[in-house]
Amino acid sequence: MKRIILLFAVTIPYLLFAQRGKVFDDLSVPSKILKMDRKYAIYLPPDYDTSERSYPVLYLLHGAGDDQTGWVQFGEVLHIADKAINEGTATAMIIVMPDADTGQRGYFNSPKGDWNYEDFFFDEFIPYIEKTYRIKSQKRYRAVAGLSMGGGGTFMYALHRPGLFSSACPLSAYIGPSSPEDMDRILQRNGIENLSKKQKEDYYNKHNALALIENGDVEAIKSVRWYIDCGDDDFLYEGNSLVHIAMRKKEIPHEFRIRDGNHGWHYWRTALPEVLDFVSKRFHQY
């Protein structure tokens, strides 16, 4: 009996350790488009080192003021993803967290064309990641999610290129300028001047979720599985509610969640397990 107890005492900690994933949060990729190295963090699932299989991928975007370490340090992605995978509520997946807070802040191209982060993301970053790691590269196995500024990135990326993502999960998302006048104030605050009226209109229409839903290819947008989540005390509540209404009018299927909470990490940590479950259902062809 003592030998059996000893065996369990040795084996159980080993099994628990073996079921943990890994996070690396100081990796980088060279970018010709941005003329600099770009940092990223990555979560590799528990069986990555012991299998030869390829995995679906979730691109998880941080908010303003954070960098690629935000979801690692404050979002507890390692603990939450490990728990979801071990409990079977999420499939084993790779989670990639790029840095969008170095050089300039944000996930989009500059209207002046001198900082093309969105081009970098699609033309350099995704190809690099999906070549470097064992990732299934079809649309059905690729998802995007993010919080606040990263929620805005999630909306725009999936609306700009719905053919690339099976699921999109904006959390507490900034949906873009509320009006052309609001965009003028944002551009002025960022020191962007001397744009023509057409340049401003084009930029507004491409970076406002409501405009993209109104003017976009509805059938293409429907090919993405949408999960929109925002706290009832969040200052971005109204914009997310308007997106919900716009999608309802266009008969675009989506999940819309208003939960108790505000614009903070406690809220987003509770949202992440739901996101992992949601994207896993599409990975499994829900």
Short mmCIF file of C-alpha atoms in Angstrom, two decimals:
data_model
loop_
_atom_site.label_atom_id
_atom_site.label_comp_id
_atom_site.label_asym_id
_atom_site.label_seq_id
_atom_site.Cartn_x
_atom_site.Cartn_y
_atom_site.Cartn_z
CA MET A 1 0.00 0.00 0.00
CA LYS A 2 2.84 2.39 0.84
CA ARG A 3 4.42 1.63 -2.54
CA ILE A 4 1.14 2.50 -4.33
CA ILE A 5 0.82 5.80 -2.41
CA LEU A 6 4.42 6.65 -3.24
CA LEU A 7 3.80 5.89 -6.91
CA PHE A 8 0.80 8.25 -6.98
CA ALA A 9 2.80 10.92 -5.13
CA VAL A 10 5.46 10.79 -7.84
CA THR A 11 3.14 10.34 -10.85
CA ILE A 12 0.42 12.95 -10.21
CA PRO A 13 2.77 15.99 -10.11
CA TYR A 14 4.43 14.70 -13.28
CA LEU A 15 1.09 14.40 -15.08
CA LEU A 16 0.07 17.86 -13.98
CA PHE A 17 3.35 19.28 -15.26
CA ALA A 18 3.04 17.38 -18.54
CA GLN A 19 -0.37 18.96 -19.17
CA ARG A 20 0.91 22.52 -19.15
CA GLY A 21 1.36 24.60 -22.25
CA LYS A 22 4.16 27.09 -22.80
CA VAL A 23 4.25 30.83 -23.34
CA PHE A 24 7.08 32.79 -24.94
CA ASP A 25 6.57 36.56 -24.73
CA ASP A 26 9.74 38.12 -26.14
CA LEU A 27 9.95 36.76 -29.66
CA SER A 28 10.30 38.88 -32.79
CA VAL A 29 9.80 38.85 -36.54
CA PRO A 30 11.63 41.13 -39.00
CA SER A 31 9.40 43.46 -41.01
CA LYS A 32 10.40 45.09 -44.26
CA ILE A 33 7.08 46.96 -44.35
CA LEU A 34 7.61 48.59 -40.94
CA LYS A 35 11.42 48.64 -41.25
CA MET A 36 11.95 47.13 -37.80
CA ASP A 37 11.69 43.92 -35.82
CA ARG A 38 8.24 43.35 -34.33
CA LYS A 39 7.70 41.59 -31.01
CA TYR A 40 5.09 38.92 -30.39
CA ALA A 41 4.11 36.41 -27.72
CA ILE A 42 2.86 32.89 -28.36
CA TYR A 43 1.04 30.19 -26.42
CA LEU A 44 1.81 26.62 -27.42
CA PRO A 45 -0.66 23.97 -26.19
CA PRO A 46 0.31 21.19 -23.76
CA ASP A 47 1.01 18.50 -26.36
CA TYR A 48 2.86 20.70 -28.87
CA ASP A 49 6.32 19.29 -28.05
CA THR A 50 5.18 15.67 -27.93
CA SER A 51 3.05 15.52 -31.07
CA GLU A 52 3.60 16.01 -34.78
CA ARG A 53 0.12 17.39 -35.48
CA SER A 54 -0.75 20.85 -36.73
CA TYR A 55 -3.05 23.16 -34.77
CA PRO A 56 -5.70 25.82 -35.31
CA VAL A 57 -4.65 29.34 -34.42
CA LEU A 58 -6.18 32.27 -32.56
CA TYR A 59 -4.69 35.74 -33.08
CA LEU A 60 -5.33 37.52 -29.78
CA LEU A 61 -4.95 41.32 -29.88
CA HIS A 62 -4.12 43.55 -26.91
CA GLY A 63 -5.55 46.96 -26.02
CA ALA A 64 -4.08 50.46 -26.00
CA GLY A 65 -1.26 50.89 -23.52
CA ASP A 66 -0.32 47.21 -23.50
CA ASP A 67 1.95 45.25 -25.80
CA GLN A 68 2.37 41.58 -26.71
CA THR A 69 2.79 40.71 -23.03
CA GLY A 70 -0.61 42.10 -21.96
CA TRP A 71 -2.61 38.89 -22.40
CA VAL A 72 0.25 36.96 -20.80
CA GLN A 73 0.83 39.17 -17.76
CA PHE A 74 -2.67 40.47 -17.03
CA GLY A 75 -4.90 38.17 -19.06
CA GLU A 76 -3.41 34.94 -17.64
CA VAL A 77 -3.63 33.30 -21.05
CA LEU A 78 -1.41 30.36 -20.02
CA HIS A 79 -3.54 29.36 -17.03
CA ILE A 80 -6.87 29.99 -18.77
CA ALA A 81 -5.98 28.20 -22.02
CA ASP A 82 -4.44 25.22 -20.19
CA LYS A 83 -7.54 24.87 -18.02
CA ALA A 84 -9.93 25.08 -20.98
CA ILE A 85 -7.96 22.53 -23.02
CA ASN A 86 -7.49 20.10 -20.13
CA GLU A 87 -11.19 20.29 -19.24
CA GLY A 88 -12.23 19.78 -22.85
CA THR A 89 -14.07 23.10 -23.27
CA ALA A 90 -11.52 24.23 -25.86
CA THR A 91 -9.56 22.35 -28.47
CA ALA A 92 -5.77 22.47 -28.38
CA MET A 93 -4.76 25.58 -30.30
CA ILE A 94 -1.88 28.00 -30.77
CA ILE A 95 -2.54 31.55 -29.54
CA VAL A 96 -0.50 34.37 -31.09
CA MET A 97 -0.29 37.84 -29.51
CA PRO A 98 1.39 40.53 -31.66
CA ASP A 99 2.75 43.85 -30.41
CA ALA A 100 0.86 46.88 -31.75
CA ASP A 101 2.33 49.49 -29.40
CA THR A 102 5.81 50.07 -30.80
CA GLY A 103 6.61 52.70 -33.44
CA GLN A 104 2.98 53.78 -33.53
CA ARG A 105 -0.01 52.54 -31.57
CA GLY A 106 -2.69 50.60 -33.39
CA TYR A 107 -3.50 47.81 -35.84
CA PHE A 108 -4.20 49.82 -39.01
CA ASN A 109 -2.40 51.55 -41.83
CA SER A 110 -1.79 55.26 -41.44
CA PRO A 111 -3.98 57.41 -43.72
CA LYS A 112 -0.75 59.05 -44.92
CA GLY A 113 0.71 55.68 -45.92
CA ASP A 114 3.84 56.05 -43.79
CA TRP A 115 3.02 53.30 -41.25
CA ASN A 116 1.27 50.26 -42.68
CA TYR A 117 0.70 47.96 -39.73
CA GLU A 118 -2.29 46.18 -41.25
CA ASP A 119 -0.25 45.35 -44.36
CA PHE A 120 2.48 44.00 -42.08
CA PHE A 121 -0.02 41.85 -40.17
CA PHE A 122 -1.46 40.16 -43.24
CA ASP A 123 1.49 40.18 -45.65
CA GLU A 124 4.35 39.41 -43.25
CA PHE A 125 3.20 38.44 -39.77
CA ILE A 126 0.58 35.76 -40.50
CA PRO A 127 2.75 34.08 -43.19
CA TYR A 128 5.75 34.08 -40.83
CA ILE A 129 3.79 32.61 -37.92
CA GLU A 130 2.06 29.96 -40.00
CA LYS A 131 5.35 28.91 -41.59
CA THR A 132 7.31 28.88 -38.30
CA TYR A 133 4.82 26.88 -36.22
CA ARG A 134 2.74 23.80 -36.97
CA ILE A 135 -0.45 25.68 -37.84
CA LYS A 136 -3.34 24.70 -40.08
CA SER A 137 -3.45 27.56 -42.55
CA GLN A 138 -7.02 27.29 -43.88
CA LYS A 139 -9.72 29.84 -42.97
CA ARG A 140 -11.68 27.22 -40.96
CA TYR A 141 -8.75 26.93 -38.51
CA ARG A 142 -7.95 30.65 -38.08
CA ALA A 143 -9.69 33.00 -35.62
CA VAL A 144 -9.14 36.51 -34.28
CA ALA A 145 -10.10 38.11 -30.97
CA GLY A 146 -9.05 41.12 -28.94
CA LEU A 147 -9.98 43.67 -26.31
CA SER A 148 -10.65 47.42 -26.58
CA MET A 149 -8.23 48.69 -29.25
CA GLY A 150 -7.64 45.04 -30.09
CA GLY A 151 -11.41 44.56 -30.26
CA GLY A 152 -11.41 47.28 -32.90
CA GLY A 153 -8.63 45.44 -34.68
CA THR A 154 -10.73 42.28 -34.50
CA PHE A 155 -13.76 44.01 -36.05
CA MET A 156 -11.77 45.64 -38.83
CA TYR A 157 -9.57 42.65 -39.70
CA ALA A 158 -12.54 40.27 -39.94
CA LEU A 159 -14.65 42.84 -41.83
CA HIS A 160 -11.81 43.76 -44.18
CA ARG A 161 -10.84 40.14 -44.85
CA PRO A 162 -13.71 37.82 -43.89
CA GLY A 163 -12.26 35.16 -46.16
CA LEU A 164 -9.37 34.65 -43.72
CA PHE A 165 -11.15 34.09 -40.40
CA SER A 166 -13.62 31.44 -39.28
CA SER A 167 -14.48 33.33 -36.07
CA ALA A 168 -14.07 36.83 -34.69
CA CYS A 169 -14.53 37.79 -31.03
CA PRO A 170 -14.29 41.53 -30.28
CA LEU A 171 -14.35 42.24 -26.54
CA SER A 172 -15.21 45.71 -25.18
CA ALA A 173 -14.34 46.88 -28.65
CA TYR A 174 -13.64 50.34 -29.97
CA ILE A 175 -15.73 50.26 -33.16
CA GLY A 176 -14.04 53.23 -34.83
CA PRO A 177 -14.79 56.97 -35.03
CA SER A 178 -18.42 57.72 -34.24
CA SER A 179 -18.64 60.29 -37.07
CA PRO A 180 -16.41 61.99 -39.65
CA GLU A 181 -16.09 64.90 -37.22
CA ASP A 182 -14.94 62.54 -34.48
CA MET A 183 -12.35 61.15 -36.90
CA ASP A 184 -11.09 64.67 -37.60
CA ARG A 185 -10.50 65.15 -33.88
CA ILE A 186 -8.64 61.83 -33.66
CA LEU A 187 -6.44 62.67 -36.65
CA GLN A 188 -5.68 66.11 -35.22
CA ARG A 189 -4.79 64.60 -31.85
CA ASN A 190 -2.37 62.22 -33.60
CA GLY A 191 -0.76 65.02 -35.58
CA ILE A 192 -2.11 63.85 -38.95
CA GLU A 193 -2.90 66.85 -41.11
CA ASN A 194 -3.33 67.94 -44.74
CA LEU A 195 -5.57 65.05 -45.78
CA SER A 196 -8.06 65.65 -48.56
CA LYS A 197 -11.79 65.29 -47.94
CA LYS A 198 -11.79 62.08 -50.00
CA GLN A 199 -8.87 60.62 -48.01
CA LYS A 200 -10.76 61.31 -44.80
CA GLU A 201 -13.99 59.80 -46.13
CA ASP A 202 -12.21 56.69 -47.40
CA TYR A 203 -10.38 56.20 -44.12
CA TYR A 204 -13.55 56.67 -42.09
CA ASN A 205 -15.53 54.20 -44.20
CA LYS A 206 -12.76 51.60 -43.90
CA HIS A 207 -12.25 51.98 -40.14
CA ASN A 208 -15.77 52.24 -38.78
CA ALA A 209 -17.50 48.94 -38.04
CA LEU A 210 -20.97 50.34 -38.71
CA ALA A 211 -19.95 51.68 -42.13
CA LEU A 212 -18.29 48.37 -43.03
CA ILE A 213 -21.40 46.40 -42.06
CA GLU A 214 -23.67 48.78 -43.96
CA ASN A 215 -21.58 48.81 -47.14
CA GLY A 216 -19.82 45.44 -47.02
CA ASP A 217 -20.46 42.08 -48.65
CA VAL A 218 -23.09 40.67 -46.29
CA GLU A 219 -22.62 37.07 -47.43
CA ALA A 220 -18.88 37.30 -46.82
CA ILE A 221 -19.45 38.81 -43.37
CA LYS A 222 -21.86 35.96 -42.61
CA SER A 223 -19.08 33.46 -43.32
CA VAL A 224 -17.44 34.63 -40.06
CA ARG A 225 -18.83 33.37 -36.76
CA TRP A 226 -19.20 36.46 -34.52
CA TYR A 227 -19.05 36.74 -30.74
CA ILE A 228 -19.40 40.31 -29.38
CA ASP A 229 -19.02 40.90 -25.64
CA CYS A 230 -19.09 44.16 -23.63
CA GLY A 231 -19.71 45.08 -20.00
CA ASP A 232 -22.84 46.96 -18.97
CA ASP A 233 -20.69 49.63 -17.28
CA ASP A 234 -18.19 49.92 -20.15
CA PHE A 235 -17.81 53.33 -21.79
CA LEU A 236 -17.81 51.52 -25.18
CA TYR A 237 -21.17 49.88 -24.48
CA GLU A 238 -23.13 52.09 -26.90
CA GLY A 239 -20.92 51.41 -29.90
CA ASN A 240 -21.04 47.65 -29.40
CA SER A 241 -24.82 47.81 -29.03
CA LEU A 242 -25.08 49.72 -32.31
CA VAL A 243 -23.02 47.03 -34.06
CA HIS A 244 -25.40 44.41 -32.67
CA ILE A 245 -28.38 46.36 -34.06
CA ALA A 246 -26.66 46.84 -37.44
CA MET A 247 -25.95 43.12 -37.70
CA ARG A 248 -29.53 42.29 -36.77
CA LYS A 249 -30.81 44.58 -39.54
CA LYS A 250 -28.54 42.85 -42.06
CA GLU A 251 -29.52 39.43 -40.65
CA ILE A 252 -25.88 38.61 -39.89
CA PRO A 253 -25.81 35.78 -37.30
CA HIS A 254 -23.84 36.68 -34.19
CA GLU A 255 -23.69 36.17 -30.45
CA PHE A 256 -24.06 39.38 -28.43
CA ARG A 257 -23.28 39.42 -24.72
CA ILE A 258 -23.77 42.23 -22.23
CA ARG A 259 -22.46 41.11 -18.85
CA ASP A 260 -21.94 42.77 -15.50
CA GLY A 261 -18.63 44.62 -15.60
CA ASN A 262 -16.57 47.51 -16.88
CA HIS A 263 -13.51 48.13 -19.03
CA GLY A 264 -10.87 46.13 -17.18
CA TRP A 265 -8.82 42.96 -16.95
CA HIS A 266 -11.13 41.21 -14.52
CA TYR A 267 -13.82 41.38 -17.20
CA TRP A 268 -11.55 40.22 -20.03
CA ARG A 269 -10.16 37.29 -18.00
CA THR A 270 -13.73 36.06 -17.54
CA ALA A 271 -14.40 36.54 -21.26
CA LEU A 272 -11.39 34.55 -22.50
CA PRO A 273 -12.74 31.05 -21.59
CA GLU A 274 -15.91 31.85 -23.54
CA VAL A 275 -13.85 33.00 -26.51
CA LEU A 276 -11.80 29.79 -26.49
CA ASP A 277 -14.97 27.70 -26.36
CA PHE A 278 -16.59 29.75 -29.14
CA VAL A 279 -13.70 29.57 -31.62
CA SER A 280 -13.21 25.86 -30.84
CA LYS A 281 -16.75 25.13 -32.00
CA ARG A 282 -15.95 26.57 -35.44
CA PHE A 283 -12.59 24.78 -35.50
CA HIS A 284 -14.64 21.61 -35.00
CA GLN A 285 -17.10 22.72 -37.72
CA TYR A 286 -19.90 23.62 -35.35
#
